Short mmCIF file of C-alpha atoms in Angstrom, two decimals:
data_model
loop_
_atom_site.label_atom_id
_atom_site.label_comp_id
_atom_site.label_asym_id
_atom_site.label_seq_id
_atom_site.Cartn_x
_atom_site.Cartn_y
_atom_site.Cartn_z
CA UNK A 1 0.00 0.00 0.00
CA UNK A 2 1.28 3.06 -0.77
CA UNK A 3 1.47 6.03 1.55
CA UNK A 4 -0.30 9.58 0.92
CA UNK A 5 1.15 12.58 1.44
CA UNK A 6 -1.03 14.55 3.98
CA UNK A 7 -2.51 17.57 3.32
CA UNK A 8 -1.48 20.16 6.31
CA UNK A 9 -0.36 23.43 7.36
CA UNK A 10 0.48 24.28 10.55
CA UNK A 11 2.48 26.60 10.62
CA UNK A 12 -0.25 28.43 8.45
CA UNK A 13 -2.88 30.57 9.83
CA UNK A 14 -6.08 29.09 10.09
CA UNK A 15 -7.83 31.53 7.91
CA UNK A 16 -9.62 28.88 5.50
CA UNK A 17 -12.07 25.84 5.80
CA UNK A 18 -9.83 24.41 3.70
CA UNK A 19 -10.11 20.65 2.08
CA UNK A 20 -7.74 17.99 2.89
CA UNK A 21 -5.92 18.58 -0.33
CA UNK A 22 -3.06 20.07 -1.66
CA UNK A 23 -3.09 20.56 -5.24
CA UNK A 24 0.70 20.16 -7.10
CA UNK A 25 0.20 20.97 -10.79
CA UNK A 26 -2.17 21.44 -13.62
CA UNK A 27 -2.63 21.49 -17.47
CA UNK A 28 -5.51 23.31 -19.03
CA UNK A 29 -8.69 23.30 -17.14
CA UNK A 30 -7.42 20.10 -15.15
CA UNK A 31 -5.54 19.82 -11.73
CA UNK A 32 -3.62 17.18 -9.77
CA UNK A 33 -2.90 17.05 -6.26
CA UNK A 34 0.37 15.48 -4.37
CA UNK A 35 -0.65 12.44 -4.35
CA UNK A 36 -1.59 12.19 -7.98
CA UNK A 37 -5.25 12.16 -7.75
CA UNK A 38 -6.94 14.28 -10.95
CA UNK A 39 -9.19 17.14 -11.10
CA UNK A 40 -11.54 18.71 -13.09
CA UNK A 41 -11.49 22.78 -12.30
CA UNK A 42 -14.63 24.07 -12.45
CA UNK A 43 -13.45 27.19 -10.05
CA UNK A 44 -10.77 28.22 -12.25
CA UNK A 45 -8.77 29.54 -8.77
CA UNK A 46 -12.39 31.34 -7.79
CA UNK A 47 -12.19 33.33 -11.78
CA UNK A 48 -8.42 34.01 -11.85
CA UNK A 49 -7.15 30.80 -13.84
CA UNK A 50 -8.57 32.85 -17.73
CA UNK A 51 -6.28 30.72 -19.77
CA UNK A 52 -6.05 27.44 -17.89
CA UNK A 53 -3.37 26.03 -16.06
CA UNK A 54 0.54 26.03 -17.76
CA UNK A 55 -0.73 27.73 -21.07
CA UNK A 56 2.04 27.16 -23.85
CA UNK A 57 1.97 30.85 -24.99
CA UNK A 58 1.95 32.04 -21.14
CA UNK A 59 4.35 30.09 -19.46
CA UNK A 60 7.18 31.07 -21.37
CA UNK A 61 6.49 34.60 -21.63
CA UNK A 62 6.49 34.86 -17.91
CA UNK A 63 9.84 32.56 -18.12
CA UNK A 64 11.01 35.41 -20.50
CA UNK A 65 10.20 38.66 -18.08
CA UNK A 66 11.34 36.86 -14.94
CA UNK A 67 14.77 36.54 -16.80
CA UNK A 68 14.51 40.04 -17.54
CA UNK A 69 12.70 42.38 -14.56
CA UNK A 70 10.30 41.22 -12.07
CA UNK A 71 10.20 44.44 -10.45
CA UNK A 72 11.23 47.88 -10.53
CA UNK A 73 9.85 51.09 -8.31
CA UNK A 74 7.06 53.25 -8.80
CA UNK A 75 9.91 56.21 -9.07
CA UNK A 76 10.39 55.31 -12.85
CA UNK A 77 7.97 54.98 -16.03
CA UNK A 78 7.35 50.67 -16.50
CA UNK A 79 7.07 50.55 -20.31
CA UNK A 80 4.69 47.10 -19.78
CA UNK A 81 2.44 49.50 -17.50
CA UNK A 82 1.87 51.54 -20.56
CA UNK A 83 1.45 48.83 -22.65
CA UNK A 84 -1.41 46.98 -20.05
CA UNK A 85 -3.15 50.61 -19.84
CA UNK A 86 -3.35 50.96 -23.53
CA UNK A 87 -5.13 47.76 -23.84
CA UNK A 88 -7.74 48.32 -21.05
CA UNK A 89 -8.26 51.69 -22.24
CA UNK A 90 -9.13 50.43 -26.00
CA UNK A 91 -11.15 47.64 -24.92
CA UNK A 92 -13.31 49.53 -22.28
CA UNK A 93 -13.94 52.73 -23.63
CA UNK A 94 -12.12 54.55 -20.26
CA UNK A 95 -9.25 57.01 -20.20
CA UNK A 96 -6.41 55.80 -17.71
CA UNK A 97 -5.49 53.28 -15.57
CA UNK A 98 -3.89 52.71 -12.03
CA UNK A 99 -2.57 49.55 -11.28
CA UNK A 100 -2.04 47.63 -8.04
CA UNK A 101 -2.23 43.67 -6.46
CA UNK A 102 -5.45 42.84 -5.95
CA UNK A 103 -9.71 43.31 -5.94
CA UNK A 104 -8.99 44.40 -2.50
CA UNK A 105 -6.96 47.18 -3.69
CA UNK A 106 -8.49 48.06 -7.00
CA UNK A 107 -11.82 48.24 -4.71
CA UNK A 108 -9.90 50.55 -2.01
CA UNK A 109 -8.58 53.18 -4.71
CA UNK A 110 -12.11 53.12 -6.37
CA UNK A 111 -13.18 54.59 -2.91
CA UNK A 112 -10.58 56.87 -2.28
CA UNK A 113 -11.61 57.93 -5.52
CA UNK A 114 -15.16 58.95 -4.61
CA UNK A 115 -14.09 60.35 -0.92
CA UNK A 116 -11.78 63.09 -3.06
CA UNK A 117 -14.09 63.53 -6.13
CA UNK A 118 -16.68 64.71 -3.00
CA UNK A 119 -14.27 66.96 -1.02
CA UNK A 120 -13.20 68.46 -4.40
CA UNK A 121 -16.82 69.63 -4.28
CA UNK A 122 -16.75 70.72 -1.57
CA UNK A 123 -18.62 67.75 0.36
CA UNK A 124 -17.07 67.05 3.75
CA UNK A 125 -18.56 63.51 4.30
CA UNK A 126 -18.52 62.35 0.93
CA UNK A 127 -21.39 59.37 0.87
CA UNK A 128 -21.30 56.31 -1.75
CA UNK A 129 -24.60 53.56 -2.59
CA UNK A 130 -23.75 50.33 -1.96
CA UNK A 131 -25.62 47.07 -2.30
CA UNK A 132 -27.12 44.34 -0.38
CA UNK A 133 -25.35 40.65 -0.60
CA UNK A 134 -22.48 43.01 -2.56
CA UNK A 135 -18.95 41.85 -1.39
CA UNK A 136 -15.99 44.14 -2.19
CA UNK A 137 -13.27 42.90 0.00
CA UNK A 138 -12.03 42.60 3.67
CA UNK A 139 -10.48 45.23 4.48
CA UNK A 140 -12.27 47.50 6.69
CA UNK A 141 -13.02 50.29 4.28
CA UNK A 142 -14.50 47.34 1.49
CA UNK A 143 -15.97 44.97 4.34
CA UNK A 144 -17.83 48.13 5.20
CA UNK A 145 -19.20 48.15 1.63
CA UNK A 146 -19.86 44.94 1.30
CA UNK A 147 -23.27 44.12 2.16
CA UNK A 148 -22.43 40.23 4.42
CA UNK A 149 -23.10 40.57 8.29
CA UNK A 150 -21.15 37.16 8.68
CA UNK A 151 -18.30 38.76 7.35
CA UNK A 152 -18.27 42.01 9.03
CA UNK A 153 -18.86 40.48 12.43
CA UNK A 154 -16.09 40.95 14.78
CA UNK A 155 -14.76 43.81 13.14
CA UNK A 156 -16.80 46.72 13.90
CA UNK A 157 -16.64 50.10 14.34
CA UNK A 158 -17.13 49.90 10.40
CA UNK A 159 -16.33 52.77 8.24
CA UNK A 160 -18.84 55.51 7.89
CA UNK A 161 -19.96 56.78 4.65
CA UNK A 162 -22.24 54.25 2.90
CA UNK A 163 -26.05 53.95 2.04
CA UNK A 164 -27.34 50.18 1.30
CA UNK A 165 -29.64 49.45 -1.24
CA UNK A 166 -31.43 46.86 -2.54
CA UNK A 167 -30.56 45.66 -6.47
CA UNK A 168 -32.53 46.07 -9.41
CA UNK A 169 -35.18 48.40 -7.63
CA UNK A 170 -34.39 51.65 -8.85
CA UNK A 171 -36.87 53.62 -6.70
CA UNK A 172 -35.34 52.35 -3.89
CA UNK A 173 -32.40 54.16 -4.90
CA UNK A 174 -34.30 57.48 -5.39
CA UNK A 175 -35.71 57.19 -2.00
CA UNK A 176 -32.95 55.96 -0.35
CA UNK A 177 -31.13 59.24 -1.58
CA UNK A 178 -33.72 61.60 -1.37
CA UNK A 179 -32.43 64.88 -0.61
CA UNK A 180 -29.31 63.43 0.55
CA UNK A 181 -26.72 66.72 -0.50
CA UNK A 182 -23.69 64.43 0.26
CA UNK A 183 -23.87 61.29 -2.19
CA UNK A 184 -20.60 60.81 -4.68
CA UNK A 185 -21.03 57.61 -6.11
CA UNK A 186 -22.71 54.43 -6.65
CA UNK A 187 -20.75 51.29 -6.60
CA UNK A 188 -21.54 48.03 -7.53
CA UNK A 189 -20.64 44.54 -8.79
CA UNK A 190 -22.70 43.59 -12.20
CA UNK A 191 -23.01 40.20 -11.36
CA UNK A 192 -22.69 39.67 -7.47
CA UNK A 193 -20.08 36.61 -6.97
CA UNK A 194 -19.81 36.17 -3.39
CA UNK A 195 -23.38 36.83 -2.60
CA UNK A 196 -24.79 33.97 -4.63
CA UNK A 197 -23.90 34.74 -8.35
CA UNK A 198 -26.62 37.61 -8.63
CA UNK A 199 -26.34 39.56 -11.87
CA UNK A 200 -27.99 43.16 -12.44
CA UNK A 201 -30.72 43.70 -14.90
CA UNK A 202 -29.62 45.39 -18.18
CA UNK A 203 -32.67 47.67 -18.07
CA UNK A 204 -31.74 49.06 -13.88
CA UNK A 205 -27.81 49.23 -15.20
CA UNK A 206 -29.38 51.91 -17.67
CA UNK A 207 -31.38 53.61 -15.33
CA UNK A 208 -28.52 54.20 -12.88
CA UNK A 209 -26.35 54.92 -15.39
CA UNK A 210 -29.09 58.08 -16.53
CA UNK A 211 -29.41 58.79 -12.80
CA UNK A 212 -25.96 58.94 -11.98
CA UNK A 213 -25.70 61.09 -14.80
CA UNK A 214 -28.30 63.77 -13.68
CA UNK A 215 -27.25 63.73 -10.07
CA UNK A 216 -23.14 63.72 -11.11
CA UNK A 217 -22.40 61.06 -9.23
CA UNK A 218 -19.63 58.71 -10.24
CA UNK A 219 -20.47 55.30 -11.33
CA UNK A 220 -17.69 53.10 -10.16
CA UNK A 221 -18.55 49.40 -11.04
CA UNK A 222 -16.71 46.42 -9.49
CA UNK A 223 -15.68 44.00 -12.50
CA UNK A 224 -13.58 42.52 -10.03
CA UNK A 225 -14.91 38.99 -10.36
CA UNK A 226 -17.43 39.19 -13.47
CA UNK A 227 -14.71 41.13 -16.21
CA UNK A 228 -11.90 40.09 -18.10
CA UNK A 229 -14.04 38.11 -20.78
CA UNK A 230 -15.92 36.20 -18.14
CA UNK A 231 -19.69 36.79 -19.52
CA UNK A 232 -18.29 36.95 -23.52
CA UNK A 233 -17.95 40.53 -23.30
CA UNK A 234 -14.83 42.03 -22.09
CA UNK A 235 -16.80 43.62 -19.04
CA UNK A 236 -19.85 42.45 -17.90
CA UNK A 237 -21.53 45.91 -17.71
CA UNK A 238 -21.17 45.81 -21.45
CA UNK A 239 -24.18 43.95 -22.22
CA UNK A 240 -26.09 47.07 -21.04
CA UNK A 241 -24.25 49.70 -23.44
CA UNK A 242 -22.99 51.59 -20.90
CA UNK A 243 -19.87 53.36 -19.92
CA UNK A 244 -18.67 53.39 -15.97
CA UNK A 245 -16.70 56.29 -14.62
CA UNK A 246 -14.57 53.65 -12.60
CA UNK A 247 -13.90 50.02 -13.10
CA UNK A 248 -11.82 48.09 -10.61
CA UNK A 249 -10.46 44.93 -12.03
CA UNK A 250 -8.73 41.83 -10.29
CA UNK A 251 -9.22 37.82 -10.23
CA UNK A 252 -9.00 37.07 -14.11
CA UNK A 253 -6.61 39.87 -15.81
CA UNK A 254 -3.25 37.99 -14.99
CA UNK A 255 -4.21 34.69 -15.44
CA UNK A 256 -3.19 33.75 -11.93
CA UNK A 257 -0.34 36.35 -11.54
CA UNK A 258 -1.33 38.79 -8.50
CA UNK A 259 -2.71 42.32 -10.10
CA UNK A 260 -5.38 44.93 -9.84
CA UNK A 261 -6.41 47.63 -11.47
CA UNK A 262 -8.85 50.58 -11.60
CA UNK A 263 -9.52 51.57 -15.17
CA UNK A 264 -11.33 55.39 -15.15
CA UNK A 265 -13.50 57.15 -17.62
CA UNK A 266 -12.96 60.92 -18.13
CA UNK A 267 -15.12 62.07 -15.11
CA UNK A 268 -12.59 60.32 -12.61
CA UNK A 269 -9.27 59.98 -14.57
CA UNK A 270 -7.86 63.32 -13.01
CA UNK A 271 -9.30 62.81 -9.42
CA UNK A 272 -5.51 61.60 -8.37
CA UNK A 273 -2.54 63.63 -8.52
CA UNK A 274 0.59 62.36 -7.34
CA UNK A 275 1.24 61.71 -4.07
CA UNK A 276 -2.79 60.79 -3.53
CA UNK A 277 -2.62 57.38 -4.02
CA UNK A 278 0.30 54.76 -4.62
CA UNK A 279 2.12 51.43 -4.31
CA UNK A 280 5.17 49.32 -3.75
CA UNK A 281 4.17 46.26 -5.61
CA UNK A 282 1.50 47.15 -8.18
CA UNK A 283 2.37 47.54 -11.77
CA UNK A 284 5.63 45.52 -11.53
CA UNK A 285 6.84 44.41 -14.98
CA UNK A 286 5.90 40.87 -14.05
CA UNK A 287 2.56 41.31 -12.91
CA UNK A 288 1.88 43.48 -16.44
CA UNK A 289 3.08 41.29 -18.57
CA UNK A 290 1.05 38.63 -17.19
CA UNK A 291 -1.93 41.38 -18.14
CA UNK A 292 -0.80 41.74 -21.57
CA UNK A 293 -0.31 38.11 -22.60
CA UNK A 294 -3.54 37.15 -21.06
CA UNK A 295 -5.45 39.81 -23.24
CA UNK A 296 -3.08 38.68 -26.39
CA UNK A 297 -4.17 35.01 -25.93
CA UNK A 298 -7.60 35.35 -25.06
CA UNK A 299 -7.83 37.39 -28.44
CA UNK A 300 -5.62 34.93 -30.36
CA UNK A 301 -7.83 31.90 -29.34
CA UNK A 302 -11.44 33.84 -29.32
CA UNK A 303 -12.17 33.29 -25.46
CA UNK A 304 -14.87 35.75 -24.97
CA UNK A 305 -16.79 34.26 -27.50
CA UNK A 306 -15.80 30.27 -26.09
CA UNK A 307 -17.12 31.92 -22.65
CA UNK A 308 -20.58 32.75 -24.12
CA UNK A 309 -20.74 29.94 -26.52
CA UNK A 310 -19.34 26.87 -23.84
CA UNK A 311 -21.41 28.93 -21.05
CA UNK A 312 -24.45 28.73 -22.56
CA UNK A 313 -24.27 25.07 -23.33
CA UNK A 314 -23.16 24.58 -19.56
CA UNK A 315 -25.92 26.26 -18.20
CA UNK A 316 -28.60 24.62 -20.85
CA UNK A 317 -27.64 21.87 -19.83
CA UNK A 318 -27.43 22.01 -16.35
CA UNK A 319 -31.18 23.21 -16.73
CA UNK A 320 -32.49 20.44 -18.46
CA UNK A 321 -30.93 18.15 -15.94
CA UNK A 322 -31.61 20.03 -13.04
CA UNK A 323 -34.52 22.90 -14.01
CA UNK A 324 -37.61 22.02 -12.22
CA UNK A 325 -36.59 19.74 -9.98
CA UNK A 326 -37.82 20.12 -5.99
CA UNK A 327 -35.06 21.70 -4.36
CA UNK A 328 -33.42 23.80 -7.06
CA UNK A 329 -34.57 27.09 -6.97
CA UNK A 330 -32.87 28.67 -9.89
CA UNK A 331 -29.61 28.45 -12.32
CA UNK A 332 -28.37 31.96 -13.65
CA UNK A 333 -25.58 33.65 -14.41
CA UNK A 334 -23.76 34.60 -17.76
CA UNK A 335 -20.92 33.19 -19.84
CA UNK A 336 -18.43 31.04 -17.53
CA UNK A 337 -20.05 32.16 -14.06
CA UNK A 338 -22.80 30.49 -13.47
CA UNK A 339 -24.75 29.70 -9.87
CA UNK A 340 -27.09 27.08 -9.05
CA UNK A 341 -29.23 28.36 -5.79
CA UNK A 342 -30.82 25.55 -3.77
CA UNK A 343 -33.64 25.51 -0.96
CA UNK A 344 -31.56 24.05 1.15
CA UNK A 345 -27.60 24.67 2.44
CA UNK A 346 -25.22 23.08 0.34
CA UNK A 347 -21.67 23.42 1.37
CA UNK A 348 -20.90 19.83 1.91
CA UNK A 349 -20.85 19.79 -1.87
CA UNK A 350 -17.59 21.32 -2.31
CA UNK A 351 -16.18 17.96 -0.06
CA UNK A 352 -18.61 15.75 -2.07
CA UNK A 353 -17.40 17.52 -5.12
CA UNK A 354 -13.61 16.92 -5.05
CA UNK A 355 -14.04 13.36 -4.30
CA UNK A 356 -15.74 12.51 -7.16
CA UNK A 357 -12.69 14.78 -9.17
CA UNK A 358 -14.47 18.11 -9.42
CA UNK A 359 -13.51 21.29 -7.87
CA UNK A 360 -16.07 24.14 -7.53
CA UNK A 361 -17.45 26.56 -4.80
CA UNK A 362 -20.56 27.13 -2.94
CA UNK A 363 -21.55 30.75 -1.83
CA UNK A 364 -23.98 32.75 0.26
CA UNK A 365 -24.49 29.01 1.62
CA UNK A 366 -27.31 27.71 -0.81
CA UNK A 367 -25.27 28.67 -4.36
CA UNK A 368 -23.29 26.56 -5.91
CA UNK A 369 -20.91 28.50 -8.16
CA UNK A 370 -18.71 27.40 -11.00
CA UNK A 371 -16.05 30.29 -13.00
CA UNK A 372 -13.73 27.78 -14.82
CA UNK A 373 -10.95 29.36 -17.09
CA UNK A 374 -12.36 30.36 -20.04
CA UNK A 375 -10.82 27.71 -22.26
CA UNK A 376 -13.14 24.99 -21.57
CA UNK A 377 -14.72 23.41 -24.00
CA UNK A 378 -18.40 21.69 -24.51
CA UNK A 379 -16.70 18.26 -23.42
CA UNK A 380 -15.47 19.49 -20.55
CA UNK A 381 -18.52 21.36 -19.43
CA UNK A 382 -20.66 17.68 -20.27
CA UNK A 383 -17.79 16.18 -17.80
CA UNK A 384 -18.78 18.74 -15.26
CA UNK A 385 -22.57 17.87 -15.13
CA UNK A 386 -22.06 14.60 -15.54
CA UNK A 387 -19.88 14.72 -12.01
CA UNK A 388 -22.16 17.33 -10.47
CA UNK A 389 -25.51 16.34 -11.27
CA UNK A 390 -25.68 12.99 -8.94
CA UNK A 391 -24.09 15.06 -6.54
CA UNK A 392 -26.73 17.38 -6.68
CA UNK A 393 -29.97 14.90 -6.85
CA UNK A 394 -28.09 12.74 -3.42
CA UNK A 395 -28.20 15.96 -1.68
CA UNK A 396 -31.48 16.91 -2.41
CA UNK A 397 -32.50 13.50 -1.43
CA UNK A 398 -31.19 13.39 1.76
#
């Protein structure tokens, strides 16, 4: 018999229910752990994995730029920072672009953004609309936006400053910032990932974008978790036709390589001067040229349109397997992020899951959520119902 290597870290700290698994390599949209067992990834490293695990065209490109610079100051111009901007910029419609290492961060500047766009006018207590079930990050300024009490429990005072609203009701917005002189932004995920895989309704992403127009407010949407290609558009607000003033990005745009950004439209682009916001690691030349060959290859081998296309087919046919049936409430979602929302709790799935070879997440307790990297394919999405399905049905049962 031969022995396992265990799956532990001590000297770790216990931050995570984590699995007893430790995960040693991977190849495409498949993983193995240390003791050889095989994988299907349906969680794509929770929508940061875009182009799979060792992509040929990635790989060595990072090879290359470690071999060259992994990191230089702030104090000098990074040519590949330039280069990452430009792309953003063209693909979103925006003006400028300040990088850093993480949703945390991108989500952080986006605020600081709104907090000086209000004193510039003058506002003392600048105020900014969040959401209900949003999630933003956990540091104290985001887990203050971020609409989870389990989250923010333990950690109070919170930051001041925020009104939360309810999504898709946009009189509830109106009257929950009714002659409120102090409001500088509304922020907002387009498809809410933590809090159960909720997207927003094309018709209320016009609406706000009209009313944050007449009320000059800035519309700073978190693309965080739902951008880079994920729905088959670049950005998931782009189903709607609309243009944000601020766009934090994360998860997806280095394909696994730590990076942030915040991508502004003209309204915001000249909020920061130097010496207003800044940092050590973001924008290193490793980190950015993980950005730019991520965007090259998911143009080279069509991803956004393999998201929508292979999405749709997952989700089809996760409905017809699963639609209807007592105990699933409903399956939505867009492109490669897709949520199945029980009746009942399901988090013993994620155990259940990676047993049976398939790694996924569930969220907001009763949502089970699958991002994989956008290079799977219909075979691979047929091999992920066919694992999850029984899983589903013996749960349901019990």
């Amino acid at each position: 018999m031969t022995a396992t290597a265990p799956a532990a870290s001590p000297h770790v700290m216990n931050t995570y229910g984590r699995l007893p698994i430790a995960l040693e390599r991977g190849e495409g949209v498949r993983v193995w752990d240390v003791n050889g067992k095989q994988y299907l990834d349906a969680l794509g490293g929770i929508a940061v994995n875009t182009v799979g695990h060792n992509h040929p065209k990635l790989v060595p490109a990072l090879q290359d730029q470690i071999a060259r610079l992994i990191h230089s100051s702030n104090y000098y111009h990074v040519p590949l920072q330039e280069e990452l901007a430009k792309m953003l910029v063209e693909r979103s419609g925006l003006a400028n672009v300040f990088f850093c290492n993480s949703g945390l961060e991108a989500n952080e500047a986006a605020l600081k953004l709104a907090r000086k766009y209000g004193h510039d006018k003058g506002i003392d207590k600048p105020v900014v609309v969040v959401y209900e079930k949003a999630f933003h990050g956990r540091s104290i300024a985001t887990l203050s936006a971020t609409g989870n009490p389990k989250v923010q429990a333990g950690f109070g005072p919170l930051v001041e400053g925020f009104i939360r609203v309810p999504m898709n009701d946009i009189e509830a917005i109106k009257r929950a910032t009714e002659g409120n002189p102090n409001v500088v932004a509304v922020f907002f995920e387009t498809i809410q990932g933590e809090g159960g895989v909720n997207p927003m309704r094309i018709e209320y992403l016009q609406q706000l974008r009209q009313l944050c127009n007449e009320r000059d407010w800035l519309m700073m949407i978190d693309e965080v978790q739902c951008g880079m290609g994920r729905t088959g558009k670049w950005f998931a607000h782009q189903w709607a036709g609309i243009l944000p003033d601020v766009m934090p990005l994360a998860k997806g745009l280095g394909s696994g390589v730590p990076i942030g950004a915040v991508v502004a439209g003209p309204k915001a682009a000249t909020i920061f001067g130097p010496g207003n916001h800044g940092t050590t690691f973001g924008g290193n030349p490793l980190a950015m040229r993980a950005g730019v060959e991520t965007i090259r290859i998911m143009e080279e081998e069509g991803l956004l349109q393999n998201a929508a296309d292979v999405g749709a087919h997952l989700k089809a046919a996760l409905e017809r397997e699963l639609g209807g049936l007592p105990g699933v409430k409903e399956i939505r979602g867009q492109g490669l992020m897709l949520g199945i929302e029980l009746t009942k709790p399901c988090g013993a799935l994620v155990g259940r899951a990676a047993e049976a070879g398939l790694l996924l997440s569930v969220t907001a307790d009763t949502v089970i959520r699958m991002v994989p990297s956008l290079i799977l394919t219909r075979a691979e999405a047929d091999e992920i119902v066919a694992l999850l399905v029984p899983l589903v049905k013996a749960l349901l049962a019990e």
